[in-house]
Short mmCIF file of C-alpha atoms in Angstrom, two decimals:
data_model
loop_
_atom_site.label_atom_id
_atom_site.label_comp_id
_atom_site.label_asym_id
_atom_site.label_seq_id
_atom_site.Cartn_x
_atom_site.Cartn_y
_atom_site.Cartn_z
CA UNK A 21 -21.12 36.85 59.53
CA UNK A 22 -23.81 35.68 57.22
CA UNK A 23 -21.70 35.51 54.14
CA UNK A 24 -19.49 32.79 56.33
CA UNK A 25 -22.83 31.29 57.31
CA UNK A 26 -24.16 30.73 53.34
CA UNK A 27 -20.51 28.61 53.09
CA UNK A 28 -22.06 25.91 54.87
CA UNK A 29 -23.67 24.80 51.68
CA UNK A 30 -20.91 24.66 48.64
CA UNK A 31 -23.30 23.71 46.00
CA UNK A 32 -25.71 26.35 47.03
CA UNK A 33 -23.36 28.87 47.60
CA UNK A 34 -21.91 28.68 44.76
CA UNK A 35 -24.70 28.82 42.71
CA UNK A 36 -26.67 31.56 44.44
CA UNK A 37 -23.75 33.32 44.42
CA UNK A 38 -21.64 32.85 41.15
CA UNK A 39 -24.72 31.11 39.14
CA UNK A 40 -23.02 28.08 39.03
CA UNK A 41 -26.16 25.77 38.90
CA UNK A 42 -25.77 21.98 38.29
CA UNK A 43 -26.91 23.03 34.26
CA UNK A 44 -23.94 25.28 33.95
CA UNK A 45 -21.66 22.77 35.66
CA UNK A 46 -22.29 20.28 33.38
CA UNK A 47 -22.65 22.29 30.20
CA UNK A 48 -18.79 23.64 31.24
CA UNK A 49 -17.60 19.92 32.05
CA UNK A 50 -19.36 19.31 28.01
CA UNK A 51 -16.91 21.86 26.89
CA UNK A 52 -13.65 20.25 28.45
CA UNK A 53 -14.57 16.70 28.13
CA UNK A 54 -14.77 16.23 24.23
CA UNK A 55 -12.46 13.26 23.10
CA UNK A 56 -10.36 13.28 26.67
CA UNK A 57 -10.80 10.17 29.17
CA UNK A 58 -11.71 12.24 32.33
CA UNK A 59 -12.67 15.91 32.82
CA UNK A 60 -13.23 17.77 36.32
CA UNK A 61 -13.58 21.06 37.65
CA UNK A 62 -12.19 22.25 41.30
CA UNK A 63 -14.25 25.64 42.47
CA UNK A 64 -12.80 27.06 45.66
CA UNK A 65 -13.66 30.09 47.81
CA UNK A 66 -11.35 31.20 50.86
CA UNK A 67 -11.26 33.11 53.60
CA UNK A 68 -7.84 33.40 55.34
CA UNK A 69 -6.44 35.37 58.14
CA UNK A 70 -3.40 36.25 59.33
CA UNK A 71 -2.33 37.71 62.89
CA UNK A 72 1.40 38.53 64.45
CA UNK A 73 2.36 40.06 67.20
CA UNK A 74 6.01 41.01 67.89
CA UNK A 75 7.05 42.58 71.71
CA UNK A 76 3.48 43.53 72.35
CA UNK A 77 2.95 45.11 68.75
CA UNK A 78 0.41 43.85 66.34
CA UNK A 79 2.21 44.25 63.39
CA UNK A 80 0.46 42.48 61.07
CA UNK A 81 -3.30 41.89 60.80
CA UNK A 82 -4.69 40.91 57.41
CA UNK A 83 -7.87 39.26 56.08
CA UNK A 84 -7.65 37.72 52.18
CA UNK A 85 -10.06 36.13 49.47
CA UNK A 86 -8.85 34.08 47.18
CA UNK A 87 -11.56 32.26 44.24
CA UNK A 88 -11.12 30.65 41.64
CA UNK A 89 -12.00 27.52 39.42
CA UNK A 90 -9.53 24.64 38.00
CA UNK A 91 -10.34 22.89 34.87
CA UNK A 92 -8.57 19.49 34.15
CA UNK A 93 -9.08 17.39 30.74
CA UNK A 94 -7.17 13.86 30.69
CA UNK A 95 -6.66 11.51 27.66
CA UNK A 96 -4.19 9.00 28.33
CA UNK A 97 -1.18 10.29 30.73
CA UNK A 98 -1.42 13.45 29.36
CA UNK A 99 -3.38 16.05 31.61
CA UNK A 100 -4.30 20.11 29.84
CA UNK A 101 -5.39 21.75 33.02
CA UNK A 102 -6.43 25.36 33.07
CA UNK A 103 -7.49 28.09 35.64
CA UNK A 104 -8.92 31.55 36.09
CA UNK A 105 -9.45 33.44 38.86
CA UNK A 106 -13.15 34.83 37.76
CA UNK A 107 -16.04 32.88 38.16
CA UNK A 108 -18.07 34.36 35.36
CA UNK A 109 -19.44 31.57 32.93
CA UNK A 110 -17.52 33.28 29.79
CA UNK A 111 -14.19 32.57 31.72
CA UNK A 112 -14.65 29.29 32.61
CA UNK A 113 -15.75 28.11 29.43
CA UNK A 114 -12.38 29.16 28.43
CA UNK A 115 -10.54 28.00 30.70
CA UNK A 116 -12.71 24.18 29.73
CA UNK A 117 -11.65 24.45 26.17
CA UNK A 118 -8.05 25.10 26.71
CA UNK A 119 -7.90 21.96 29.23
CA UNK A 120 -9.30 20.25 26.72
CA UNK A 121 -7.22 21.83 23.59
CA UNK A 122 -3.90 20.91 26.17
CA UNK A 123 -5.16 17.28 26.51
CA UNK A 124 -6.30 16.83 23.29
CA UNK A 125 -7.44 18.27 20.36
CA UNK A 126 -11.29 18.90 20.35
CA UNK A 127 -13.69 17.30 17.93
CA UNK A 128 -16.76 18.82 19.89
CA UNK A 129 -18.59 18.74 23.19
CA UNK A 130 -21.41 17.13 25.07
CA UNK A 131 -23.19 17.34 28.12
CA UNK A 132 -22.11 15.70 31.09
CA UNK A 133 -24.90 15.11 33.97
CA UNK A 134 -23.50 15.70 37.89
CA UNK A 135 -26.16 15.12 40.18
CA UNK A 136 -24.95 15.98 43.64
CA UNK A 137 -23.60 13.33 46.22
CA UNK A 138 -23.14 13.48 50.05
CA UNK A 139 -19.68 14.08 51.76
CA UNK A 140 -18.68 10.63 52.85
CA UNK A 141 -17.46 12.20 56.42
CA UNK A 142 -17.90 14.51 58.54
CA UNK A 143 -15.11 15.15 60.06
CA UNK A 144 -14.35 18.84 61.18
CA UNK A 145 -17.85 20.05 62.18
CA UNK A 146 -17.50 23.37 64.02
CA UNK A 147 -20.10 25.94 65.85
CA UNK A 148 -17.69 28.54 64.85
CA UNK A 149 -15.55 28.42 61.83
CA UNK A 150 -11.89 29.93 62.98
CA UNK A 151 -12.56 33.09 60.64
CA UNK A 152 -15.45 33.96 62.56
CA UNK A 153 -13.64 34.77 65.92
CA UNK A 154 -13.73 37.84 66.84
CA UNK A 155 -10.62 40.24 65.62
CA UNK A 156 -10.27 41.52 69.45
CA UNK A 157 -10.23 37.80 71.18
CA UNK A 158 -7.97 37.05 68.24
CA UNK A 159 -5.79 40.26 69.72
CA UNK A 160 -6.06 39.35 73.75
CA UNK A 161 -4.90 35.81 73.11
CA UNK A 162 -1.83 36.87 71.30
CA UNK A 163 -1.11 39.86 74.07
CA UNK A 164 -1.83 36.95 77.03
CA UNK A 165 0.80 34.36 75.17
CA UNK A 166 3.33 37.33 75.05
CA UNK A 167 2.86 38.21 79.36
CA UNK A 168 3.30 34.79 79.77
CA UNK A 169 6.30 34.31 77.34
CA UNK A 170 7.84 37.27 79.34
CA UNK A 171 7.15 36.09 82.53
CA UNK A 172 8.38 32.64 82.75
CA UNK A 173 11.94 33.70 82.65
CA UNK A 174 13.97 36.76 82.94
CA UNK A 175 16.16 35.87 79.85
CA UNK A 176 13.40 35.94 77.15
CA UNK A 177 14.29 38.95 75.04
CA UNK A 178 11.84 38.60 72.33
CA UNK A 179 8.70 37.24 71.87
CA UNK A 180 6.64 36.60 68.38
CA UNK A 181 3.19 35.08 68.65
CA UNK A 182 1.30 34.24 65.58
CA UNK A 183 -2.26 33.01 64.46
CA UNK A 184 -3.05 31.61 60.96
CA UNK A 185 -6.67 30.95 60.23
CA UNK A 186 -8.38 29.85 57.01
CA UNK A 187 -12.00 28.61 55.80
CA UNK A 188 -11.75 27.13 51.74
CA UNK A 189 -14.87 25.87 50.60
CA UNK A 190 -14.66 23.96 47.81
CA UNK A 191 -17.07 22.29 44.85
CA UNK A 192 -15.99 19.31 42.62
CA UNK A 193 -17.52 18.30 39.53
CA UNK A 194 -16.73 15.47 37.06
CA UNK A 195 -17.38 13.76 33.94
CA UNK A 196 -17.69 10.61 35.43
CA UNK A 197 -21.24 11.92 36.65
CA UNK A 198 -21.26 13.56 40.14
CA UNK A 199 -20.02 16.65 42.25
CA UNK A 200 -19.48 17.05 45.88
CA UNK A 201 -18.44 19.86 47.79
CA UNK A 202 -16.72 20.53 51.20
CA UNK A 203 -16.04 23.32 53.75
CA UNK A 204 -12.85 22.97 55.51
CA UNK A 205 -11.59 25.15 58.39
CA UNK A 206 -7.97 25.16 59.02
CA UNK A 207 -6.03 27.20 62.18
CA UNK A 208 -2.59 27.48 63.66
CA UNK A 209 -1.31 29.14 66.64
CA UNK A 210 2.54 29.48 66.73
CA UNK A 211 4.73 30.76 69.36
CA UNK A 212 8.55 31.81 69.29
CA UNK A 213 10.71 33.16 72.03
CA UNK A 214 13.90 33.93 71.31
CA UNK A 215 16.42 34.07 75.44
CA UNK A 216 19.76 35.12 75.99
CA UNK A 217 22.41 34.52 78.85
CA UNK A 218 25.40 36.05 78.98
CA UNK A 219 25.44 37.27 75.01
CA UNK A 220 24.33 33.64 73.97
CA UNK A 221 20.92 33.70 72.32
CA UNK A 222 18.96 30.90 71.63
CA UNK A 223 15.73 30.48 69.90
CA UNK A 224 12.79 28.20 70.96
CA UNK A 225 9.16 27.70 68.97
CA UNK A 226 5.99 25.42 69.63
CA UNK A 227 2.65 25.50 68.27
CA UNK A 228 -0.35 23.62 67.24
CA UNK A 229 -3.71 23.60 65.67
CA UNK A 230 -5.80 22.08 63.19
CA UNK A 231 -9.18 21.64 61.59
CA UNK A 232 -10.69 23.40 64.27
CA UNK A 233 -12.13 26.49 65.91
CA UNK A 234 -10.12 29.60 67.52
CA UNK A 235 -11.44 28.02 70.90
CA UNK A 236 -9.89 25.19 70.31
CA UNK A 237 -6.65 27.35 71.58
CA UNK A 238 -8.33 28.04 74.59
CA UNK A 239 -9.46 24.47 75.93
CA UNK A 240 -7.65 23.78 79.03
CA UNK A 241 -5.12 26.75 78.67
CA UNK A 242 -3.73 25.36 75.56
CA UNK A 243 -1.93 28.45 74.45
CA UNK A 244 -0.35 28.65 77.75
CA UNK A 245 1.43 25.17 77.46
CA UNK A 246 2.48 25.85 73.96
CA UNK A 247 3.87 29.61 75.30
CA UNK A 248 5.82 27.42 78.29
CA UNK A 249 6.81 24.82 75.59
CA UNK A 250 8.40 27.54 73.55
CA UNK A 251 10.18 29.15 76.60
CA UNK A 252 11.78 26.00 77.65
CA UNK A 253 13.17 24.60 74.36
CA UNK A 254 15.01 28.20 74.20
CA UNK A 255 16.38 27.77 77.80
CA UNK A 256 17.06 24.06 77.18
CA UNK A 257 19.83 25.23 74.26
CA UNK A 258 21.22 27.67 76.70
CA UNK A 259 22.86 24.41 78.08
CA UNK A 260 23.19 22.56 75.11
CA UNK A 261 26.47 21.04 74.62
CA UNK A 262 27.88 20.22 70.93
CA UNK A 263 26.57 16.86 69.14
CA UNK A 264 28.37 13.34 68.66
CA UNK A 265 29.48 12.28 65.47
CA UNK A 266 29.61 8.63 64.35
CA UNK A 267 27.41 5.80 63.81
CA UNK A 268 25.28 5.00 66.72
CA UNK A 269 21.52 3.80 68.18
CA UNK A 270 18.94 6.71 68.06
CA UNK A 271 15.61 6.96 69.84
CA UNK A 272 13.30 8.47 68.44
CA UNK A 273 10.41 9.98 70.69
CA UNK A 274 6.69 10.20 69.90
CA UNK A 275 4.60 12.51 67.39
CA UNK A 276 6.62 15.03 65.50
CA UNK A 277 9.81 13.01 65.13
CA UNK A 278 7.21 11.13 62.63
CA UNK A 279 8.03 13.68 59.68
CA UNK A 280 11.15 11.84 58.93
CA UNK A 281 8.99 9.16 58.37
CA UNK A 282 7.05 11.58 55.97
CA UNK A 283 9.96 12.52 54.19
CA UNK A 284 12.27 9.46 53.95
CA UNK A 285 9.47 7.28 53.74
CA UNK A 286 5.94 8.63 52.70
CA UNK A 287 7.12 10.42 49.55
CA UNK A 288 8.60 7.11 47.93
CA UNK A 289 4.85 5.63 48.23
CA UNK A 290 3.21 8.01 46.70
CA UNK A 291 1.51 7.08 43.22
CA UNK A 292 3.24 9.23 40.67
CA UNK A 293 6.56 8.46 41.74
CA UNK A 294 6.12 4.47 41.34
CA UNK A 295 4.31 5.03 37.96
CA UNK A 296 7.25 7.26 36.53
CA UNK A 297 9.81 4.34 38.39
CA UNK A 298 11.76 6.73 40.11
CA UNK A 299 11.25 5.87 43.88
CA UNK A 300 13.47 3.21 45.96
CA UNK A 301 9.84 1.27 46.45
CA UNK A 302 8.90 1.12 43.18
CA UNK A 303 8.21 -2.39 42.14
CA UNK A 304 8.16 -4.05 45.54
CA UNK A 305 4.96 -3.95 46.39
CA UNK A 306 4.50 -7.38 48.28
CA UNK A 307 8.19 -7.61 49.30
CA UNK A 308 9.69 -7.13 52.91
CA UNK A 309 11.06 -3.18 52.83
CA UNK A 310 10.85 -2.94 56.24
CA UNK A 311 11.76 -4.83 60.09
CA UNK A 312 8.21 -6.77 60.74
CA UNK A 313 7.81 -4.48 63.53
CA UNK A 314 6.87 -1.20 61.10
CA UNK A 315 3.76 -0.59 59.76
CA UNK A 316 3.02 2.74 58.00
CA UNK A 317 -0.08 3.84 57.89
CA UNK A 318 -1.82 7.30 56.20
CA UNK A 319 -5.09 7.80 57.07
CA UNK A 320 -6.90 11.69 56.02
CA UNK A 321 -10.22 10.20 58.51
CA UNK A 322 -9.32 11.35 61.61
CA UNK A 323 -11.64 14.08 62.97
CA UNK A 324 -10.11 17.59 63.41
CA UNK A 325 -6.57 16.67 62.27
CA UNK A 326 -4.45 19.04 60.22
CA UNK A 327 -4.15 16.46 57.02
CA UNK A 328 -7.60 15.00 58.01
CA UNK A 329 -10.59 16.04 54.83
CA UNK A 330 -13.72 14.75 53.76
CA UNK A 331 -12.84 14.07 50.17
CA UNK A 332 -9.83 14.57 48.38
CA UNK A 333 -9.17 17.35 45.72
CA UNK A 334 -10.38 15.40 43.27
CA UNK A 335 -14.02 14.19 45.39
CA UNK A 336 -12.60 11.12 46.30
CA UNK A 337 -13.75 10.02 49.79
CA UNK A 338 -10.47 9.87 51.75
CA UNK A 339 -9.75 6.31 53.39
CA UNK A 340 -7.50 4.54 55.66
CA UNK A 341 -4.38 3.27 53.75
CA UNK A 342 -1.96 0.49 54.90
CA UNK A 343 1.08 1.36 53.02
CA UNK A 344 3.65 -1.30 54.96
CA UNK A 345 2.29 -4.36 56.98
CA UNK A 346 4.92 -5.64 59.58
CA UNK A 347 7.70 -4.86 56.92
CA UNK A 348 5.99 -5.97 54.26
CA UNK A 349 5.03 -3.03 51.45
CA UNK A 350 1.05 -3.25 50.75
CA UNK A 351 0.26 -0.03 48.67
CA UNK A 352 0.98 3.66 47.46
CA UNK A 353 -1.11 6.42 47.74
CA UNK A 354 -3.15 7.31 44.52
CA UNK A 355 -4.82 10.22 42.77
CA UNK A 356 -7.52 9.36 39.81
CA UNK A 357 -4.87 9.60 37.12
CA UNK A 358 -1.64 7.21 38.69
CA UNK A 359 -4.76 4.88 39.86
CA UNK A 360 -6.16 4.52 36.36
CA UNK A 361 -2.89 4.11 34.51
CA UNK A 362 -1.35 2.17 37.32
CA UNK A 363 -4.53 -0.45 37.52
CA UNK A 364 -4.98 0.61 41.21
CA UNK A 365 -7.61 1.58 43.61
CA UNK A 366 -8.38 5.16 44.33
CA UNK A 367 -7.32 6.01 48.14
CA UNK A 368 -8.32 9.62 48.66
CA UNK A 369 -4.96 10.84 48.40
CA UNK A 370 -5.18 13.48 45.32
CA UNK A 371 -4.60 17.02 47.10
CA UNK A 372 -3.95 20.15 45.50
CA UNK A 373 -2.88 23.64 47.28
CA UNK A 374 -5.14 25.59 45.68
CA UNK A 375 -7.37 26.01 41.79
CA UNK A 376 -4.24 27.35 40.74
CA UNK A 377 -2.85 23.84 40.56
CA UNK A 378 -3.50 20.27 39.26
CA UNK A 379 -3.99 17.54 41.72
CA UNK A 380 -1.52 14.67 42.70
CA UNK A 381 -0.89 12.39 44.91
CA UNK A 382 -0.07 13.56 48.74
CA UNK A 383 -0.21 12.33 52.24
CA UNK A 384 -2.44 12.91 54.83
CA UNK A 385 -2.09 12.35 57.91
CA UNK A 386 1.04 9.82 57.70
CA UNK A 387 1.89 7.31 60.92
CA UNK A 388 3.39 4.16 62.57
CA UNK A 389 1.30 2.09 64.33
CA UNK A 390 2.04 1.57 68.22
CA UNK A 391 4.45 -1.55 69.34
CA UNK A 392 4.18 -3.21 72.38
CA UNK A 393 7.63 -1.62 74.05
CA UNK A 394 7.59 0.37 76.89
CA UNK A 395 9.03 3.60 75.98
CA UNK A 396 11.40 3.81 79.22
CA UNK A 397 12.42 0.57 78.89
CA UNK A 398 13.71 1.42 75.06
CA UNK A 399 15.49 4.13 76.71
CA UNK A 400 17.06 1.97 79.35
CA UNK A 401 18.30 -0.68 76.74
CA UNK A 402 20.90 2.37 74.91
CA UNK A 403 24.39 2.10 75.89
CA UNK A 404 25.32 5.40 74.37
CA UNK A 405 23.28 6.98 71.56
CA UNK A 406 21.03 9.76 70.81
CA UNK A 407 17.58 11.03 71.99
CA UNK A 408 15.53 13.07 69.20
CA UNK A 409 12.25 14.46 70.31
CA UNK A 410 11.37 16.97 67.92
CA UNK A 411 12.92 18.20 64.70
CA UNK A 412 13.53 21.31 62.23
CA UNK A 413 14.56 21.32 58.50
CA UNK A 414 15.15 17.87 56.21
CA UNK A 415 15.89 17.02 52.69
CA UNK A 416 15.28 13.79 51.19
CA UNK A 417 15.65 12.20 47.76
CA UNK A 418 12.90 10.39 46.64
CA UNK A 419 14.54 8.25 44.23
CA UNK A 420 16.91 6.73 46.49
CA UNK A 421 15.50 7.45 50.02
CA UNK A 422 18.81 9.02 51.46
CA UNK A 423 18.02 12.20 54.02
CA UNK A 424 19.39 14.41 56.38
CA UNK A 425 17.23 15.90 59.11
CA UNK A 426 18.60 18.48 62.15
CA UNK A 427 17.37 17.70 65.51
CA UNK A 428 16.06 20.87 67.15
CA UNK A 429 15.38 18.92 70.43
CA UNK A 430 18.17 15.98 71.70
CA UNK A 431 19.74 14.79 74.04
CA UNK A 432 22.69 12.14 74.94
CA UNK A 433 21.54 8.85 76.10
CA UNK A 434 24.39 7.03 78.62
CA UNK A 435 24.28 3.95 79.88
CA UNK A 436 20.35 3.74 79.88
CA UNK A 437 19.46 7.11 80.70
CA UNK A 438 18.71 10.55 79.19
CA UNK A 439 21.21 13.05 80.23
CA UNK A 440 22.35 16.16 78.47
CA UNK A 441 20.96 18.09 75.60
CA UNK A 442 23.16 18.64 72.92
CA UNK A 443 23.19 21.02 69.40
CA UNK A 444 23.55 20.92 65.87
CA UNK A 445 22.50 16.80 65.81
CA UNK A 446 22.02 15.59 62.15
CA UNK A 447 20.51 12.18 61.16
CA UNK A 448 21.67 10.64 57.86
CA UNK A 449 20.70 8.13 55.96
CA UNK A 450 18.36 6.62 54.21
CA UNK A 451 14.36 5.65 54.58
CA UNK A 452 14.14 2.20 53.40
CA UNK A 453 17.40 0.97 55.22
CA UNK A 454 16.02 2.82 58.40
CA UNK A 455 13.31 0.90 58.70
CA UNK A 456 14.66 -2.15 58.78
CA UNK A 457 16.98 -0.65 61.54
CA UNK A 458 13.80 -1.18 64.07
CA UNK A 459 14.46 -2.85 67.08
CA UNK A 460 11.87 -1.46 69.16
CA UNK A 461 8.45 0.17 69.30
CA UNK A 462 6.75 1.52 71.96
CA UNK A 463 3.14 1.26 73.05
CA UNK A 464 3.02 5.23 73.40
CA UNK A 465 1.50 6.54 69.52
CA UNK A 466 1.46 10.22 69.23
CA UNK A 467 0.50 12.80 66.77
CA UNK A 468 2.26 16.06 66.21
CA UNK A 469 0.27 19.01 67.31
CA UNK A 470 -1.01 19.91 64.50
CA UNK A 471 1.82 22.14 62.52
CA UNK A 472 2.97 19.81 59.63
CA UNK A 473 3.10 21.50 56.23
CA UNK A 474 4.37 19.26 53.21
CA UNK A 475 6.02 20.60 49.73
CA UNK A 476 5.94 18.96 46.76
CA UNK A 477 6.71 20.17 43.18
CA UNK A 478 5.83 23.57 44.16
CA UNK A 479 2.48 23.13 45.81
CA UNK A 480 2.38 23.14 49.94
CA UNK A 481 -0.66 21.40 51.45
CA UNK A 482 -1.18 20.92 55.13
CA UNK A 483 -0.49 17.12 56.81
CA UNK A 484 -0.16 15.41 60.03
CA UNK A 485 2.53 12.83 61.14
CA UNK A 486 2.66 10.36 64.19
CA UNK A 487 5.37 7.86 65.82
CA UNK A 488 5.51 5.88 68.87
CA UNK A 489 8.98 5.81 70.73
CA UNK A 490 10.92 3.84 68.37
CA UNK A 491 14.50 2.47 68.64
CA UNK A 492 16.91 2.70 65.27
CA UNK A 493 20.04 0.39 65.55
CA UNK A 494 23.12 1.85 63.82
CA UNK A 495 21.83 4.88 62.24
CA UNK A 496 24.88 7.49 60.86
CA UNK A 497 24.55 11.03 63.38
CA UNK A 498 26.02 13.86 62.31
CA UNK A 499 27.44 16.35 64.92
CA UNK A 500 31.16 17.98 66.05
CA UNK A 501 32.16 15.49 69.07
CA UNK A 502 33.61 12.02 68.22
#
């Protein structure tokens, strides 16, 4: 696929194809800079695909391009951001002016020089981008996961198999003098089975992926342990007795259960939030928010993870950021704008979910760093509590930090040990008591498997989230047994 092929270059690509030569990119960021602090433009061509299969039926198979260019003009704290969907000079041009005109009223232009600059990583090489795959060993993987599905118990009834792929290829510009461009594959292989005994149906999913190839799927049988996954968290609630209720210890297991660490805890350190005051960490940046046993980490380096990039929406290289340090808070993640008017440093963290949309700060790939617990130990020091291994839907509020999350996956734990699974588990509470609710933390860091998707004011960008085994002492659970 040629056309694929020419993506490995952004700045070439785009100009060959679109005429968007480093002349035209800087006459354009003349136009929207004017009397504004900061100008940029975000070009972005993608490629995505989209495959289900239902009961042995492909019923839906779809290919999409999307392309476009973002225009941002900033004078102060306020931001006139534009976009357009065509690429042709005349357009953009407009779409520069009325930035600028949003930002600030224009007194003229200039021309702004952006001499290219190398990606600072290189972190999701591939031989094959995901969109390249062929369509039919696209097809045979998701008629394979369905056999299998189907054949690992006589109760599954239904069986849904799904494969997401996506290549964006994106071009940055600024007035601050450079531009930068990335190519980022993305892919996601999800499975749901959906059992039933005796008129009770339950519903079990798994899935993975990230910035990697379709083959990816295929390393080691990978599909086939996500299909088994999905079969036995559907059996699993077949026997699944009701909840407790009350206020009790919870265990948390490794990787996934890390997205209520996302969501009661990464949101309130991101940069906007702290500038506009309205998150529970705002102001407390060198204070103890935390037991000294925590520390948060998000860190968008990591080769071939879902949240992982090269630079940030906004060209920034992404970094390694050490949010909370043994309890004590260090920093908040930053886009260009809350860094300038906050006095902080840039950390890579300014994501957007597509031209159509203005950056701001986001996580990346958001996690706890590994204790020195063992993980069955943790286990065997709970009277009577709760096991969570893997969760569903959440809700948080930033500005206070209070949350509810359902437990898809849990279990009782009695006098040491793990015993029955139980339904319709809640957790309640809130983020920055939780954390100083650790007790323990295990030596056993995990990352999910690559399916995290965070929303934010409308805009939904792909992250990853990671948690060693970690005991919480008196943390409210919400169920229907007391």
């Amino acid at each position: 696929m040629a056309a694929t092929r020419e993506l490995a270059q952004p700045e070439r690509f785009f100009a060959d194809r679109y005429g968007l030569t480093q002349s035209r990119l800087e006459g354009l960021l003349g136009v929207a800079a004017g009397r504004v602090d900061y100008a940029d433009i975000f070009i972005e061509h993608q490629i995505s695909e989209d495959f289900l299969l239902e009961d042995g039926v492909v019923k839906k198979a779809s290919r999409t391009l999307s392309q476009g260019a973002g225009v941002r003009a900033q004078a102060g704290v306020r931001t006139g951001y534009a976009y357009t969907d065509d690429l042709a000079l005349e357009h953009l041009e407009l779409a520069a002016r009325q930035a600028q005109a949003i930002a600030e009223h224009p007194s003229g232009s200039a021309v702004v020089a952006v001499p290219g600059r190398g990606r600072p990583h290189d972190l999701y090489r591939l031989t094959e981008p995901p969109v390249d795959a062929a369509l039919a060993r696209k097809v045979d993987l998701l008629r394979r996961i369905d056999t299998l599905a189907r054949g690992s118990d006589p109760r599954v009834r239904q069986v849904i198999a799904t494969l997401w792929s996506e290549e964006q290829v994106t071009l940055i510009a600024t007035s601050e003098g450079w531009q930068v461009g990335d190519v980022r594959p993305l892919t996601r292989l999800n499975v749901t089975v959906v059992v039933d005994e005796s008129g009770r149906r339950e519903i079990g999913g798994y899935g993975g992926g990230g910035r990697v190839g379709f083959d990816f799927f295929l390393d080691a049988e990978r599909w086939a342990r996500f299909t088994r996954e999905a079969v036995r968290q559907a059996i699993l609630k077949l026997a699944a007795v009701n909840a407790p209720a009350g206020t009790m210890t919870v265990v948390l297991g490794p990787g996934w259960p890390g997205i209520l660490l996302h969501e009661a805890v990464g949101h309130g350190l991101e940069g906007d939030f702290n500038r506009k005051e309205v998150s529970a960490f705002t102001g407390r940046l060198g204070q103890r928010v935390a037991s000294e046993l925590v520390t948060v980490v998000d860190d968008g380096t990591i080769p071939n993870r879902r949240g992982s990039l090269n630079v940030d929406d906004e060209g920034t290289p992404t970094g390694r950021t050490v949010l909370i340090e043994r309890g004590i808070l260090r920093g908040y993640m930053q886009d260009r704008l809350n860094a300038r008017l906050l006095g902080m440093p840039l950390t890579g963290n300014g994501r957007r979910e597509s031209f159509q949309h203005p950056p701001m700060p986001r996580m990346t790939n958001t996690f706890m760093l590994a204790g020195e617990d063992d993980p069955e130990e943790i286990i065997r020091s709970v009277s009577r509590g709760l096991y969570a291994v893997a969760f569903g839907g959440g809700q948080v509020d930033i500005t206070n930090g209070k949350f509810v999350f359902s437990a898809s996956e849990a279990y009782l734990v009695e006098d040491g040990r793990v015993t029955a699974p139980v339904k319709g588990a809640t957790l309640i509470g809130s983020g920055p008591d939780v954390l100083t609710r650790v007790s323990r933390v295990g030596h056993d860091l995990a990352f999910d498997e690559g399916i995290g998707t965070c929303g934010k004011d409308g805009q939904s960008v792909p992250v990853g989230v990671g948690l060693p085994t970690i005991r919480i002492d008196g943390i409210t659970v919400g169920g229907t047994e007391v």
